[in-house]
Amino acid sequence: HYIKQQMKSGGARKHIPVVSGAPGIGKTTQAATVAAEHDLRLIDIDLGEIYADDAIGLPIPGARKDDNITVKFSMPKLYHQIMNKIKAADAAYIAELKKEDPATADRKIKEYEGRRWKYLIFFDELNRVDEKTFNALRRVVLEKNFGAAGDDDTSLALPKESIVVAAINPEGGGTTELTDHFRDVIDVIPAAGNWPNTRKWLMNKNITGVHKAIPPFAMAVIDEFIKKFKS
């Protein structure tokens, strides 16, 4: 719903949707599904091993005036990572268009290049970083901007064709507490597992190529596993 509203409003709505759920609940899978539904390239970024310097760049000496030396920042590693993934995703999508129908590929590629929305940038494990890194990431997530960096102090912004979403783990157990300032500009969407719904989905799967007795037997084994380890 958020992505639909973002695409309709042209980016006027600034709140960022943040899915909150335990590891393995399917947050990344859901992001991939939604991206596919809207024909967006998914740019999946795991922040679990990102540090503050990766988000703002390393401090480097700048110009000297009298006894004072200005400080600049190198190109952030995270910016490189995102832009490289975008470049690879674009190349893969264009190659797919050429393979599907060479006769219409040029037209479709031109249409793609002119699209208002092209990327869904998914920041995973947002609250698994330390407080310093979290503060550095806040501007990137909320403003799609890394600030000035490089020798010419170029402002490094994510593509305007991108929509940003994020995921966090439930608070506690090594997570960073979200600040009030950050909470004011995000919409937290709680996600939880539901075994009855999952079981129903499994039972309705049409599995071909196996004997009809195998799926019920497999389900019985899974049920026993759930009973034993449900805690």
Tab-separated table of C-alpha atoms in Angstrom:
chain	number	residue	atom	x	y	z
A	1	HIS	CA	0.000	0.000	0.000
A	2	TYR	CA	2.805	2.420	0.890
A	3	ILE	CA	4.612	1.802	-2.400
A	4	LYS	CA	1.411	2.340	-4.369
A	5	GLN	CA	0.826	5.626	-2.537
A	6	GLN	CA	4.427	6.695	-3.070
A	7	MET	CA	4.199	6.020	-6.802
A	8	LYS	CA	0.895	7.909	-7.077
A	9	SER	CA	2.019	10.921	-5.061
A	10	GLY	CA	5.286	11.308	-6.934
A	11	GLY	CA	7.344	11.023	-3.769
A	12	ALA	CA	5.529	13.735	-1.793
A	13	ARG	CA	4.899	11.378	1.138
A	14	LYS	CA	8.088	11.170	3.193
A	15	HIS	CA	7.250	8.464	5.744
A	16	ILE	CA	9.288	5.290	5.302
A	17	PRO	CA	7.656	1.876	5.866
A	18	VAL	CA	9.695	-0.295	8.223
A	19	VAL	CA	8.726	-3.934	8.667
A	20	SER	CA	9.419	-5.233	12.168
A	21	GLY	CA	9.721	-8.973	12.652
A	22	ALA	CA	11.974	-11.757	13.881
A	23	PRO	CA	14.789	-13.076	11.639
A	24	GLY	CA	13.515	-15.569	9.074
A	25	ILE	CA	9.951	-14.249	9.121
A	26	GLY	CA	10.107	-13.407	5.403
A	27	LYS	CA	10.806	-9.664	5.361
A	28	THR	CA	13.268	-9.856	2.477
A	29	THR	CA	11.066	-12.280	0.549
A	30	GLN	CA	8.123	-9.906	0.909
A	31	ALA	CA	10.233	-7.002	-0.374
A	32	ALA	CA	11.234	-9.090	-3.404
A	33	THR	CA	7.613	-10.046	-4.057
A	34	VAL	CA	6.397	-6.446	-3.889
A	35	ALA	CA	9.253	-5.253	-6.110
A	36	ALA	CA	8.338	-7.864	-8.720
A	37	GLU	CA	4.648	-6.900	-8.574
A	38	HIS	CA	5.511	-3.283	-9.400
A	39	ASP	CA	8.305	-4.148	-11.862
A	40	LEU	CA	10.952	-2.492	-9.692
A	41	ARG	CA	14.555	-3.648	-9.392
A	42	LEU	CA	15.109	-4.837	-5.799
A	43	ILE	CA	18.292	-3.427	-4.264
A	44	ASP	CA	18.721	-5.494	-1.110
A	45	ILE	CA	21.201	-4.010	1.377
A	46	ASP	CA	22.112	-5.947	4.529
A	47	LEU	CA	23.214	-3.396	7.130
A	48	GLY	CA	24.286	-6.047	9.627
A	49	GLU	CA	27.994	-5.510	8.878
A	50	ILE	CA	27.915	-1.795	8.073
A	51	TYR	CA	29.800	0.707	10.230
A	52	ALA	CA	29.590	4.505	10.507
A	53	ASP	CA	32.575	5.080	8.205
A	54	ASP	CA	30.850	2.958	5.553
A	55	ALA	CA	27.905	5.379	5.586
A	56	ILE	CA	29.700	8.733	5.832
A	57	GLY	CA	33.137	7.904	4.412
A	58	LEU	CA	36.565	8.103	5.991
A	59	PRO	CA	37.809	11.556	7.098
A	60	ILE	CA	40.622	12.845	4.896
A	61	PRO	CA	42.612	16.107	5.159
A	62	GLY	CA	41.437	18.924	2.905
A	63	ALA	CA	42.745	22.397	2.197
A	64	ARG	CA	45.060	24.082	4.683
A	65	LYS	CA	44.654	27.672	5.813
A	66	ASP	CA	47.174	28.977	8.312
A	67	ASP	CA	47.268	26.361	11.076
A	68	ASN	CA	43.858	24.911	10.248
A	69	ILE	CA	43.222	21.948	7.975
A	70	THR	CA	39.719	21.297	6.742
A	71	VAL	CA	38.366	17.783	6.880
A	72	LYS	CA	36.607	16.095	3.976
A	73	PHE	CA	35.200	12.614	3.624
A	74	SER	CA	35.989	9.894	1.142
A	75	MET	CA	33.315	8.253	-0.991
A	76	PRO	CA	31.238	6.080	1.393
A	77	LYS	CA	31.540	2.333	0.911
A	78	LEU	CA	27.765	1.924	1.308
A	79	TYR	CA	27.103	4.401	-1.522
A	80	HIS	CA	29.433	2.414	-3.788
A	81	GLN	CA	27.675	-0.816	-2.812
A	82	ILE	CA	24.206	0.537	-3.581
A	83	MET	CA	25.188	2.140	-6.883
A	84	ASN	CA	27.023	-1.004	-8.015
A	85	LYS	CA	23.945	-3.106	-7.248
A	86	ILE	CA	21.769	-0.657	-9.182
A	87	LYS	CA	24.138	-0.809	-12.152
A	88	ALA	CA	24.105	-4.630	-12.093
A	89	ALA	CA	20.304	-4.742	-11.749
A	90	ASP	CA	19.862	-2.381	-14.711
A	91	ALA	CA	22.239	-4.431	-16.853
A	92	ALA	CA	20.460	-7.693	-15.976
A	93	TYR	CA	17.019	-6.206	-16.718
A	94	ILE	CA	18.113	-4.766	-20.074
A	95	ALA	CA	19.717	-8.095	-21.032
A	96	GLU	CA	16.442	-9.825	-20.142
A	97	LEU	CA	14.457	-7.434	-22.360
A	98	LYS	CA	16.815	-8.067	-25.279
A	99	LYS	CA	16.544	-11.822	-24.805
A	100	GLU	CA	12.732	-11.828	-24.533
A	101	ASP	CA	12.049	-9.898	-27.736
A	102	PRO	CA	14.934	-8.322	-29.693
A	103	ALA	CA	12.453	-6.542	-32.003
A	104	THR	CA	10.877	-4.492	-29.193
A	105	ALA	CA	13.886	-4.309	-26.855
A	106	ASP	CA	15.045	-0.831	-27.894
A	107	ARG	CA	11.592	0.651	-27.312
A	108	LYS	CA	11.191	-1.061	-23.929
A	109	ILE	CA	14.675	-0.011	-22.826
A	110	LYS	CA	13.902	3.608	-23.713
A	111	GLU	CA	10.630	3.381	-21.766
A	112	TYR	CA	12.492	1.910	-18.795
A	113	GLU	CA	15.089	4.679	-18.825
A	114	GLY	CA	12.312	7.270	-18.663
A	115	ARG	CA	10.381	5.679	-15.805
A	116	ARG	CA	9.598	7.707	-12.708
A	117	TRP	CA	10.161	4.709	-10.413
A	118	LYS	CA	12.740	2.014	-11.107
A	119	TYR	CA	14.237	0.757	-7.815
A	120	LEU	CA	13.049	-0.539	-4.458
A	121	ILE	CA	15.941	-0.065	-2.038
A	122	PHE	CA	15.475	-2.390	0.919
A	123	PHE	CA	17.616	-1.662	3.994
A	124	ASP	CA	17.593	-4.814	6.100
A	125	GLU	CA	18.779	-5.184	9.729
A	126	LEU	CA	18.470	-1.412	10.234
A	127	ASN	CA	18.538	-1.602	14.021
A	128	ARG	CA	21.308	-4.200	14.266
A	129	VAL	CA	23.986	-1.522	13.896
A	130	ASP	CA	25.606	0.460	16.718
A	131	GLU	CA	24.270	3.888	17.699
A	132	LYS	CA	26.927	5.850	15.797
A	133	THR	CA	26.243	3.923	12.604
A	134	PHE	CA	22.487	4.256	13.096
A	135	ASN	CA	22.810	8.042	13.308
A	136	ALA	CA	24.908	8.051	10.132
A	137	LEU	CA	22.352	5.906	8.311
A	138	ARG	CA	19.393	8.021	9.337
A	139	ARG	CA	19.963	10.651	6.634
A	140	VAL	CA	20.532	7.969	4.000
A	141	VAL	CA	17.256	6.210	4.804
A	142	LEU	CA	15.099	9.285	5.329
A	143	GLU	CA	16.558	11.675	2.749
A	144	LYS	CA	18.204	9.274	0.261
A	145	ASN	CA	21.340	11.378	0.623
A	146	PHE	CA	24.864	10.678	1.913
A	147	GLY	CA	25.954	14.320	2.089
A	148	ALA	CA	29.079	15.777	0.504
A	149	ALA	CA	32.087	13.571	-0.215
A	150	GLY	CA	35.106	13.266	-2.470
A	151	ASP	CA	37.685	15.806	-3.554
A	152	ASP	CA	35.055	18.126	-5.032
A	153	ASP	CA	32.543	17.767	-2.164
A	154	THR	CA	29.922	16.340	-4.509
A	155	SER	CA	26.566	15.681	-2.839
A	156	LEU	CA	25.934	11.943	-3.091
A	157	ALA	CA	22.254	11.138	-3.453
A	158	LEU	CA	20.467	7.916	-4.281
A	159	PRO	CA	18.634	7.912	-7.623
A	160	LYS	CA	15.410	9.941	-7.571
A	161	GLU	CA	13.740	6.910	-9.198
A	162	SER	CA	14.161	4.887	-5.998
A	163	ILE	CA	11.691	4.082	-3.224
A	164	VAL	CA	13.187	3.267	0.183
A	165	VAL	CA	11.841	0.684	2.624
A	166	ALA	CA	13.509	-0.945	5.607
A	167	ALA	CA	13.288	-3.807	8.076
A	168	ILE	CA	14.121	-4.064	11.755
A	169	ASN	CA	14.195	-6.808	14.349
A	170	PRO	CA	12.096	-6.598	17.515
A	171	GLU	CA	13.771	-4.382	20.105
A	172	GLY	CA	16.153	-6.029	22.525
A	173	GLY	CA	18.845	-8.626	21.998
A	174	GLY	CA	21.547	-6.448	20.458
A	175	THR	CA	19.331	-3.971	18.619
A	176	THR	CA	19.674	-0.182	18.643
A	177	GLU	CA	16.719	1.710	20.088
A	178	LEU	CA	14.952	3.913	17.556
A	179	THR	CA	15.105	7.608	18.429
A	180	ASP	CA	11.966	9.750	18.701
A	181	HIS	CA	13.146	11.784	15.707
A	182	PHE	CA	13.412	8.625	13.631
A	183	ARG	CA	10.095	7.236	14.821
A	184	ASP	CA	8.348	10.429	13.681
A	185	VAL	CA	9.135	9.721	10.029
A	186	ILE	CA	8.605	5.972	9.744
A	187	ASP	CA	5.604	3.671	9.706
A	188	VAL	CA	6.430	0.495	11.653
A	189	ILE	CA	4.606	-2.541	10.246
A	190	PRO	CA	4.663	-5.500	12.684
A	191	ALA	CA	5.108	-8.948	11.160
A	192	ALA	CA	4.762	-12.291	12.906
A	193	GLY	CA	4.646	-15.953	12.049
A	194	ASN	CA	1.318	-17.760	11.832
A	195	TRP	CA	1.639	-21.535	11.732
A	196	PRO	CA	-2.038	-22.330	10.950
A	197	ASN	CA	-1.922	-20.040	7.900
A	198	THR	CA	1.436	-21.450	6.826
A	199	ARG	CA	0.133	-25.012	7.202
A	200	LYS	CA	-2.962	-24.186	5.161
A	201	TRP	CA	-0.773	-22.718	2.424
A	202	LEU	CA	1.414	-25.823	2.380
A	203	MET	CA	-1.571	-28.147	2.195
A	204	ASN	CA	-3.003	-26.218	-0.763
A	205	LYS	CA	0.219	-26.416	-2.765
A	206	ASN	CA	-0.204	-28.453	-5.939
A	207	ILE	CA	2.924	-30.612	-5.912
A	208	THR	CA	3.437	-32.525	-9.145
A	209	GLY	CA	5.702	-35.450	-9.866
A	210	VAL	CA	5.322	-37.205	-6.508
A	211	HIS	CA	3.000	-39.923	-5.246
A	212	LYS	CA	-0.199	-38.496	-3.717
A	213	ALA	CA	0.582	-40.144	-0.371
A	214	ILE	CA	3.851	-38.251	0.080
A	215	PRO	CA	2.570	-34.689	0.806
A	216	PRO	CA	0.259	-35.780	3.677
A	217	PHE	CA	3.055	-37.925	5.108
A	218	ALA	CA	5.497	-34.993	4.895
A	219	MET	CA	2.924	-32.748	6.564
A	220	ALA	CA	2.533	-35.255	9.401
A	221	VAL	CA	6.301	-35.213	9.962
A	222	ILE	CA	6.301	-31.386	10.019
A	223	ASP	CA	3.399	-31.384	12.501
A	224	GLU	CA	5.345	-33.635	14.859
A	225	PHE	CA	8.382	-31.378	14.546
A	226	ILE	CA	6.262	-28.319	15.394
A	227	LYS	CA	4.751	-30.040	18.437
A	228	LYS	CA	8.169	-30.936	19.806
A	229	PHE	CA	9.935	-27.628	19.144
A	230	LYS	CA	7.085	-25.114	19.146
A	231	SER	CA	8.561	-23.145	22.047
